[in-house]
Tab-separated table of C-alpha atoms and ligand atoms in Angstrom:
chain	number	residue	atom	x	y	z
V	1	MET	CA	-68.915	-18.182	99.548
V	2	SER	CA	-69.821	-21.348	101.399
V	3	ASP	CA	-72.270	-21.473	104.284
V	4	THR	CA	-69.635	-21.844	106.903
V	5	ARG	CA	-67.153	-19.393	105.444
V	6	SER	CA	-69.834	-16.751	105.180
V	7	ILE	CA	-70.817	-16.960	108.835
V	8	ILE	CA	-69.252	-14.039	110.583
V	9	GLU	CA	-68.856	-14.404	114.300
V	10	ALA	CA	-71.053	-12.127	116.318
V	11	PRO	CA	-69.427	-9.326	118.274
V	12	GLY	CA	-69.984	-9.336	122.029
V	13	ALA	CA	-71.865	-6.079	122.273
V	14	LEU	CA	-75.378	-5.758	120.948
V	15	PRO	CA	-75.658	-2.909	118.450
V	16	GLN	CA	-78.349	-0.285	118.918
V	17	THR	CA	-80.249	-1.388	115.870
V	18	ALA	CA	-80.697	-5.007	116.966
V	19	VAL	CA	-84.181	-5.740	118.137
V	20	VAL	CA	-84.100	-6.516	121.805
V	21	HIS	CA	-87.021	-7.661	123.842
V	22	ASP	CA	-87.517	-9.797	126.864
V	23	ARG	CA	-88.901	-12.860	125.117
V	24	PRO	CA	-86.679	-15.208	123.089
V	25	LEU	CA	-86.917	-15.093	119.316
V	26	LEU	CA	-88.691	-18.108	117.867
V	27	PRO	CA	-88.137	-20.547	116.380
V	28	SER	CA	-84.759	-21.441	117.811
V	29	PHE	CA	-81.976	-22.761	115.643
V	30	ASP	CA	-81.634	-26.514	115.620
V	31	GLU	CA	-77.968	-27.205	114.912
V	32	ALA	CA	-78.688	-30.923	114.699
V	33	SER	CA	-80.590	-30.262	111.480
V	34	LEU	CA	-77.308	-29.357	109.795
V	35	ALA	CA	-76.113	-32.942	110.234
V	36	ARG	CA	-78.760	-34.062	107.723
V	37	PRO	CA	-77.864	-33.942	104.045
V	38	ALA	CA	-79.172	-30.924	102.119
V	39	THR	CA	-82.385	-31.343	100.139
V	40	ALA	CA	-81.578	-28.404	97.905
V	41	ALA	CA	-78.279	-26.639	97.522
V	42	VAL	CA	-76.417	-24.219	95.342
V	43	THR	CA	-72.670	-24.145	95.878
V	44	ASP	CA	-70.468	-21.288	94.659
V	45	LEU	CA	-73.235	-20.409	92.201
V	46	VAL	CA	-72.345	-17.912	89.497
V	47	ILE	CA	-75.057	-16.544	87.191
V	48	ALA	CA	-74.130	-14.397	84.229
V	49	ALA	CA	-75.720	-12.709	81.224
V	50	ALA	CA	-74.772	-13.607	77.636
V	51	ASP	CA	-72.313	-10.695	77.484
V	52	GLY	CA	-70.469	-12.131	80.479
V	53	THR	CA	-71.821	-9.677	83.078
V	54	GLU	CA	-72.006	-11.511	86.397
V	55	LEU	CA	-75.166	-11.004	88.432
V	56	VAL	CA	-74.642	-13.649	91.143
V	57	HIS	CA	-71.048	-14.052	92.256
V	58	GLY	CA	-70.476	-17.398	93.967
V	59	VAL	CA	-73.446	-17.891	96.283
V	60	SER	CA	-73.807	-20.981	98.463
V	61	ALA	CA	-77.108	-21.823	100.120
V	62	SER	CA	-78.625	-25.073	101.284
V	63	VAL	CA	-81.707	-26.305	103.066
V	64	ARG	CA	-82.509	-29.586	104.782
V	65	PRO	CA	-85.738	-31.540	105.388
V	66	GLY	CA	-87.994	-29.727	107.839
V	67	GLU	CA	-85.778	-26.661	107.883
V	68	ALA	CA	-86.699	-23.125	106.856
V	69	LEU	CA	-84.006	-20.944	105.345
V	70	GLY	CA	-84.693	-17.241	104.981
V	71	ILE	CA	-83.110	-15.248	102.183
V	72	VAL	CA	-83.244	-11.486	102.672
V	73	GLY	CA	-81.747	-8.506	100.918
V	74	GLU	CA	-82.667	-5.406	99.011
V	75	SER	CA	-84.143	-5.384	95.526
V	76	GLY	CA	-81.694	-6.633	92.920
V	77	SER	CA	-79.454	-8.477	95.381
V	78	GLY	CA	-79.801	-11.830	93.602
V	79	LYS	CA	-82.402	-13.569	95.752
V	80	THR	CA	-84.768	-14.444	92.923
V	81	LEU	CA	-82.085	-15.454	90.437
V	82	THR	CA	-80.623	-17.855	93.013
V	83	CYS	CA	-84.049	-19.436	93.511
V	84	ARG	CA	-84.673	-19.571	89.786
V	85	ALA	CA	-81.385	-21.430	89.379
V	86	LEU	CA	-82.705	-23.976	91.906
V	87	LEU	CA	-85.855	-24.348	89.807
V	88	GLY	CA	-84.100	-24.419	86.436
V	89	ILE	CA	-86.051	-21.383	85.245
V	90	LEU	CA	-83.485	-18.636	84.759
V	91	PRO	CA	-84.732	-15.831	82.495
V	92	ALA	CA	-83.742	-16.104	78.833
V	93	GLY	CA	-80.221	-14.855	78.255
V	94	LEU	CA	-78.980	-15.708	81.753
V	95	GLU	CA	-77.155	-18.887	82.667
V	96	VAL	CA	-75.324	-20.676	85.422
V	97	THR	CA	-71.631	-20.223	84.582
V	98	GLY	CA	-70.127	-21.568	87.783
V	99	GLY	CA	-70.837	-23.690	90.828
V	100	THR	CA	-73.352	-26.474	91.288
V	101	VAL	CA	-77.100	-26.902	91.681
V	102	GLU	CA	-78.527	-29.925	93.482
V	103	VAL	CA	-82.124	-30.824	94.310
V	104	ASP	CA	-83.239	-33.844	96.308
V	105	GLY	CA	-80.071	-35.798	95.594
V	106	VAL	CA	-79.964	-34.970	91.870
V	107	ASP	CA	-77.097	-32.916	90.438
V	108	LEU	CA	-78.772	-30.519	88.017
V	109	THR	CA	-75.833	-28.278	87.240
V	110	ASP	CA	-75.750	-29.251	83.573
V	111	ALA	CA	-79.315	-30.523	83.300
V	112	ASP	CA	-81.311	-29.936	80.114
V	113	GLU	CA	-84.969	-28.898	80.125
V	114	ARG	CA	-86.104	-32.526	80.004
V	115	ALA	CA	-84.192	-33.365	83.164
V	116	TRP	CA	-85.521	-30.248	84.878
V	117	ARG	CA	-89.093	-31.217	84.004
V	118	ARG	CA	-88.647	-34.460	85.902
V	119	VAL	CA	-87.635	-32.498	89.014
V	120	ARG	CA	-89.773	-29.350	88.913
V	121	GLY	CA	-93.058	-29.884	90.683
V	122	THR	CA	-92.226	-33.383	91.867
V	123	HIS	CA	-89.064	-32.617	93.888
V	124	ILE	CA	-89.188	-28.827	94.188
V	125	GLY	CA	-92.104	-26.416	93.996
V	126	ALA	CA	-92.423	-22.666	94.245
V	127	VAL	CA	-94.837	-19.838	94.865
V	128	PHE	CA	-94.224	-16.215	93.981
V	129	GLN	CA	-95.765	-12.802	94.454
V	130	ASP	CA	-98.970	-12.006	92.533
V	131	PRO	CA	-100.665	-15.446	92.477
V	132	ALA	CA	-103.380	-14.231	90.070
V	133	SER	CA	-100.845	-13.965	87.260
V	134	TYR	CA	-100.147	-17.722	87.490
V	135	LEU	CA	-103.793	-18.694	87.031
V	136	ASN	CA	-106.113	-18.575	84.040
V	137	PRO	CA	-108.883	-16.046	84.839
V	138	ALA	CA	-111.395	-17.831	82.610
V	139	ILE	CA	-111.245	-21.256	84.285
V	140	PRO	CA	-112.358	-22.167	87.829
V	141	VAL	CA	-109.346	-22.576	90.112
V	142	GLY	CA	-110.453	-26.106	91.009
V	143	ALA	CA	-110.126	-27.251	87.391
V	144	GLN	CA	-106.626	-25.757	87.268
V	145	LEU	CA	-105.609	-27.467	90.489
V	146	GLU	CA	-107.014	-30.770	89.196
V	147	GLU	CA	-105.059	-30.330	85.963
V	148	THR	CA	-101.852	-29.835	87.970
V	149	LEU	CA	-102.632	-32.955	89.975
V	150	ARG	CA	-103.177	-34.949	86.769
V	151	VAL	CA	-100.048	-33.669	85.028
V	152	THR	CA	-97.569	-33.328	87.920
V	153	ALA	CA	-98.764	-36.034	90.279
V	154	GLY	CA	-100.112	-38.297	87.516
V	155	LEU	CA	-103.523	-38.809	89.143
V	156	PRO	CA	-106.553	-39.974	87.160
V	157	ARG	CA	-109.419	-37.456	86.862
V	158	ARG	CA	-111.617	-38.726	89.687
V	159	GLN	CA	-108.713	-39.025	92.118
V	160	ALA	CA	-107.448	-35.596	91.121
V	161	ARG	CA	-110.815	-34.096	92.062
V	162	GLN	CA	-110.774	-35.808	95.431
V	163	ARG	CA	-107.142	-34.860	96.074
V	164	ALA	CA	-107.826	-31.195	95.162
V	165	ARG	CA	-110.476	-31.102	97.894
V	166	GLU	CA	-108.173	-32.755	100.410
V	167	LEU	CA	-105.313	-30.399	99.610
V	168	LEU	CA	-107.386	-27.253	100.050
V	169	ASP	CA	-108.941	-28.647	103.197
V	170	ASP	CA	-105.447	-29.324	104.526
V	171	LEU	CA	-104.514	-25.716	103.765
V	172	GLY	CA	-107.236	-24.510	106.111
V	173	ILE	CA	-109.750	-23.447	103.479
V	174	ARG	CA	-113.359	-23.565	104.547
V	175	ARG	CA	-116.150	-24.167	101.999
V	176	VAL	CA	-113.697	-25.975	99.756
V	177	ASP	CA	-116.270	-26.897	97.084
V	178	LEU	CA	-117.299	-23.277	96.655
V	179	VAL	CA	-113.670	-22.120	96.336
V	180	LEU	CA	-112.923	-24.825	93.764
V	181	ARG	CA	-115.766	-23.536	91.574
V	182	GLN	CA	-114.617	-19.923	91.684
V	183	ARG	CA	-112.447	-17.953	89.286
V	184	VAL	CA	-109.521	-15.667	90.013
V	185	ALA	CA	-111.612	-12.487	90.164
V	186	GLN	CA	-113.861	-13.979	92.850
V	187	LEU	CA	-111.082	-14.887	95.287
V	188	SER	CA	-108.902	-12.806	97.597
V	189	GLY	CA	-105.123	-12.608	97.227
V	190	GLY	CA	-104.642	-14.807	100.301
V	191	MET	CA	-107.020	-17.435	98.955
V	192	LEU	CA	-105.338	-17.417	95.536
V	193	GLN	CA	-101.955	-17.863	97.188
V	194	ARG	CA	-103.355	-20.882	99.062
V	195	VAL	CA	-104.485	-22.354	95.740
V	196	LEU	CA	-100.988	-21.758	94.330
V	197	ILE	CA	-99.443	-23.408	97.400
V	198	ALA	CA	-101.753	-26.390	96.837
V	199	MET	CA	-100.547	-26.570	93.219
V	200	ALA	CA	-96.915	-26.314	94.288
V	201	LEU	CA	-97.428	-29.166	96.766
V	202	ALA	CA	-99.565	-31.284	94.413
V	203	ALA	CA	-96.855	-33.875	93.810
V	204	ASP	CA	-95.503	-33.720	97.364
V	205	PRO	CA	-92.108	-32.110	96.606
V	206	ALA	CA	-89.287	-32.183	99.144
V	207	VAL	CA	-88.564	-28.469	98.759
V	208	LEU	CA	-90.809	-25.413	98.577
V	209	ILE	CA	-89.581	-21.970	97.605
V	210	ALA	CA	-91.776	-19.056	98.650
V	211	ASP	CA	-90.376	-15.973	96.899
V	212	GLU	CA	-92.054	-12.801	98.202
V	213	ALA	CA	-95.186	-14.952	98.332
V	214	THR	CA	-96.850	-12.897	101.068
V	215	THR	CA	-95.490	-9.483	100.111
V	216	ALA	CA	-98.582	-7.939	98.553
V	217	LEU	CA	-100.969	-9.216	101.204
V	218	ASP	CA	-102.236	-7.370	104.250
V	219	VAL	CA	-100.568	-8.110	107.568
V	220	THR	CA	-103.267	-10.445	108.908
V	221	VAL	CA	-103.413	-12.576	105.771
V	222	GLN	CA	-99.623	-12.537	105.591
V	223	ALA	CA	-99.430	-13.865	109.170
V	224	GLU	CA	-101.955	-16.624	108.349
V	225	LEU	CA	-99.963	-17.728	105.314
V	226	LEU	CA	-96.669	-17.700	107.213
V	227	GLU	CA	-98.290	-19.836	109.893
V	228	LEU	CA	-99.552	-22.171	107.169
V	229	LEU	CA	-96.069	-22.501	105.637
V	230	SER	CA	-94.622	-23.247	109.075
V	231	ARG	CA	-97.217	-25.930	109.682
V	232	LEU	CA	-96.714	-27.506	106.251
V	233	ARG	CA	-92.996	-27.780	106.675
V	234	ARG	CA	-93.426	-29.402	110.092
V	235	GLU	CA	-96.074	-31.861	108.937
V	236	ARG	CA	-94.432	-32.718	105.604
V	237	ASP	CA	-90.811	-32.405	106.699
V	238	LEU	CA	-90.612	-29.893	103.872
V	239	ALA	CA	-87.421	-27.958	103.228
V	240	LEU	CA	-88.617	-24.364	102.951
V	241	ILE	CA	-86.784	-21.459	101.351
V	242	LEU	CA	-88.481	-18.193	102.184
V	243	VAL	CA	-87.357	-15.187	100.186
V	244	SER	CA	-88.275	-11.731	101.342
V	245	HIS	CA	-86.955	-8.202	101.419
V	246	ASP	CA	-88.673	-8.097	104.812
V	247	LEU	CA	-86.660	-9.319	107.814
V	248	ALA	CA	-89.823	-9.539	109.903
V	249	VAL	CA	-91.291	-12.166	107.566
V	250	VAL	CA	-88.175	-14.288	107.742
V	251	ALA	CA	-87.945	-13.876	111.515
V	252	GLN	CA	-91.391	-15.387	111.971
V	253	VAL	CA	-90.630	-18.616	110.133
V	254	CYS	CA	-86.946	-19.332	109.578
V	255	GLU	CA	-84.301	-20.632	111.947
V	256	ARG	CA	-81.504	-19.727	109.530
V	257	VAL	CA	-81.076	-16.645	107.418
V	258	GLN	CA	-78.765	-15.484	104.659
V	259	VAL	CA	-78.389	-11.812	103.857
V	260	PHE	CA	-77.833	-11.066	100.166
V	261	ARG	CA	-76.319	-7.938	98.728
V	262	ASP	CA	-75.164	-7.273	95.159
V	263	GLY	CA	-75.259	-10.966	94.239
V	264	ARG	CA	-73.333	-12.130	97.284
V	265	VAL	CA	-74.104	-13.544	100.729
V	266	VAL	CA	-72.750	-10.932	103.137
V	267	GLU	CA	-73.936	-12.606	106.332
V	268	ALA	CA	-75.445	-15.944	107.277
V	269	GLY	CA	-76.342	-17.745	110.450
V	270	ALA	CA	-79.020	-18.535	112.980
V	271	THR	CA	-81.852	-16.009	112.604
V	272	THR	CA	-81.719	-15.267	116.325
V	273	ARG	CA	-78.024	-14.425	116.146
V	274	VAL	CA	-78.246	-12.401	112.962
V	275	LEU	CA	-81.125	-10.325	114.305
V	276	ARG	CA	-79.789	-9.898	117.818
V	277	ALA	CA	-76.184	-9.282	116.891
V	278	PRO	CA	-75.717	-8.546	113.199
V	279	ALA	CA	-72.060	-8.737	112.286
V	280	HIS	CA	-72.192	-7.031	108.912
V	281	ALA	CA	-72.804	-3.302	108.480
V	282	TYR	CA	-75.352	-3.994	105.753
V	283	THR	CA	-77.401	-6.297	108.012
V	284	ARG	CA	-77.380	-3.537	110.630
V	285	GLU	CA	-78.661	-1.135	107.975
V	286	LEU	CA	-81.474	-3.527	107.085
V	287	LEU	CA	-82.343	-3.944	110.757
V	288	SER	CA	-82.434	-0.233	111.462
V	289	ALA	CA	-84.737	0.262	108.470
V	290	HIS	CA	-87.025	-2.377	109.974
V	291	ALA	CA	-86.782	-1.045	113.502
V	292	ALA	CA	-88.375	2.151	112.210
V	293	TYR	CA	-91.411	0.078	111.250
V	294	GLY	CA	-91.488	-1.834	114.509
V	295	LEU	CA	-89.831	-5.128	113.654
V	296	GLU	CA	-90.198	-6.288	117.260
V	297	ARG	CA	-93.953	-6.407	116.730
V	298	PHE	CA	-93.473	-9.341	114.356
V	299	LEU	CA	-90.735	-11.065	116.284
V	300	ALA	CA	-92.411	-11.599	119.629
J	401	ATP	N1	-83.541	-11.195	82.868
J	401	ATP	C1	-82.547	-10.447	83.351
J	401	ATP	N2	-81.638	-9.891	82.534
J	401	ATP	C2	-80.628	-9.123	83.007
J	401	ATP	N3	-80.442	-8.859	84.316
J	401	ATP	C3	-81.307	-9.379	85.187
J	401	ATP	C4	-82.410	-10.188	84.755
J	401	ATP	N4	-83.108	-10.585	85.855
J	401	ATP	C5	-82.481	-10.022	86.911
J	401	ATP	N5	-81.415	-9.307	86.519
J	401	ATP	C6	-80.488	-8.565	87.381
J	401	ATP	O1	-79.883	-9.477	88.287
J	401	ATP	C7	-79.725	-8.892	89.565
J	401	ATP	C8	-80.383	-9.772	90.615
J	401	ATP	O2	-81.783	-9.812	90.363
J	401	ATP	P1	-82.808	-10.613	91.285
J	401	ATP	O3	-84.144	-10.576	90.599
J	401	ATP	O4	-82.258	-11.927	91.620
J	401	ATP	O5	-82.859	-9.704	92.587
J	401	ATP	P2	-83.782	-9.832	93.869
J	401	ATP	O6	-82.870	-9.752	95.044
J	401	ATP	O7	-84.665	-11.009	93.768
J	401	ATP	O8	-84.633	-8.490	93.782
J	401	ATP	P3	-86.212	-8.267	93.936
J	401	ATP	O9	-86.474	-8.292	95.393
J	401	ATP	O10	-86.418	-6.932	93.322
J	401	ATP	O11	-86.870	-9.381	93.177
J	401	ATP	C9	-80.316	-7.499	89.476
J	401	ATP	O12	-79.272	-6.588	89.238
J	401	ATP	C10	-81.235	-7.576	88.285
J	401	ATP	O13	-81.341	-6.319	87.643
């Protein structure tokens, strides 16, 4: 389903489950951004297993420079597979069997691993849940960040060291030199995720995917990281794709949202509209589940 075809017009009346409060939802949707060409896009994407079982059934999603797109939906709805298709890292046994994948002006639909390696890291980066599992526990995180800077951004050793400091400083980390010397076990989840964000941004990609990147963190640290992602996309004109099962997370950062269910986009549109006046019964279900946990707390 394409972006436009999947947008269902909002009904006039506001359903009970929509979160209503007297302040406007932020950020507002900038329609002008849609006039810019997409930085990353999947169009009519189909992902299937080797036995032909379809897991993603014709999803379209796109994001532009400086824009944040939220992807929400319950577990197993196809959010991660869609993002993995954009990164060229589908799990073994799964493949793109229909549609197109494009990143930063490059058509990667039929790309081999060599072509993907030229794009991953340099044009598109990603962070996921559980940052510790992406780092070597035996090596200081600074050395791992420097290695990424050498390999992905092609910096010589001395420059990589300097750039690692600058990157962490830019991500709001205090006592940068101390953090760079520490190992995984010595750092908090929020700090490790910052290090992973620094690695993902090492070669200044145009697109960043954050897939449940703040899920396991406590609310305060989560809010700090969401604020950081918002700032980075503003300052770097980064196209951000934020994946979460949590509507509140998406509401804090994204001006557009797509609701996934069973490998399809069931609703898409401006976050404000989707949250205030959900058109699809499933979105209303998601919202009522969140209302029970006080979604409005995060939206104000
Ligand atoms: N390696 C795999 N082999 C077979 N099926 C898979 C594989 N990975 C995912 N799936 C299936 O594909 C569907 C979509 O999975 P996906 O991981 O994209 O969901 P998701 O929305 O990201 O869920 P979650 O929030 O739990 O990560 C699910 O039915 C899942 O079971």
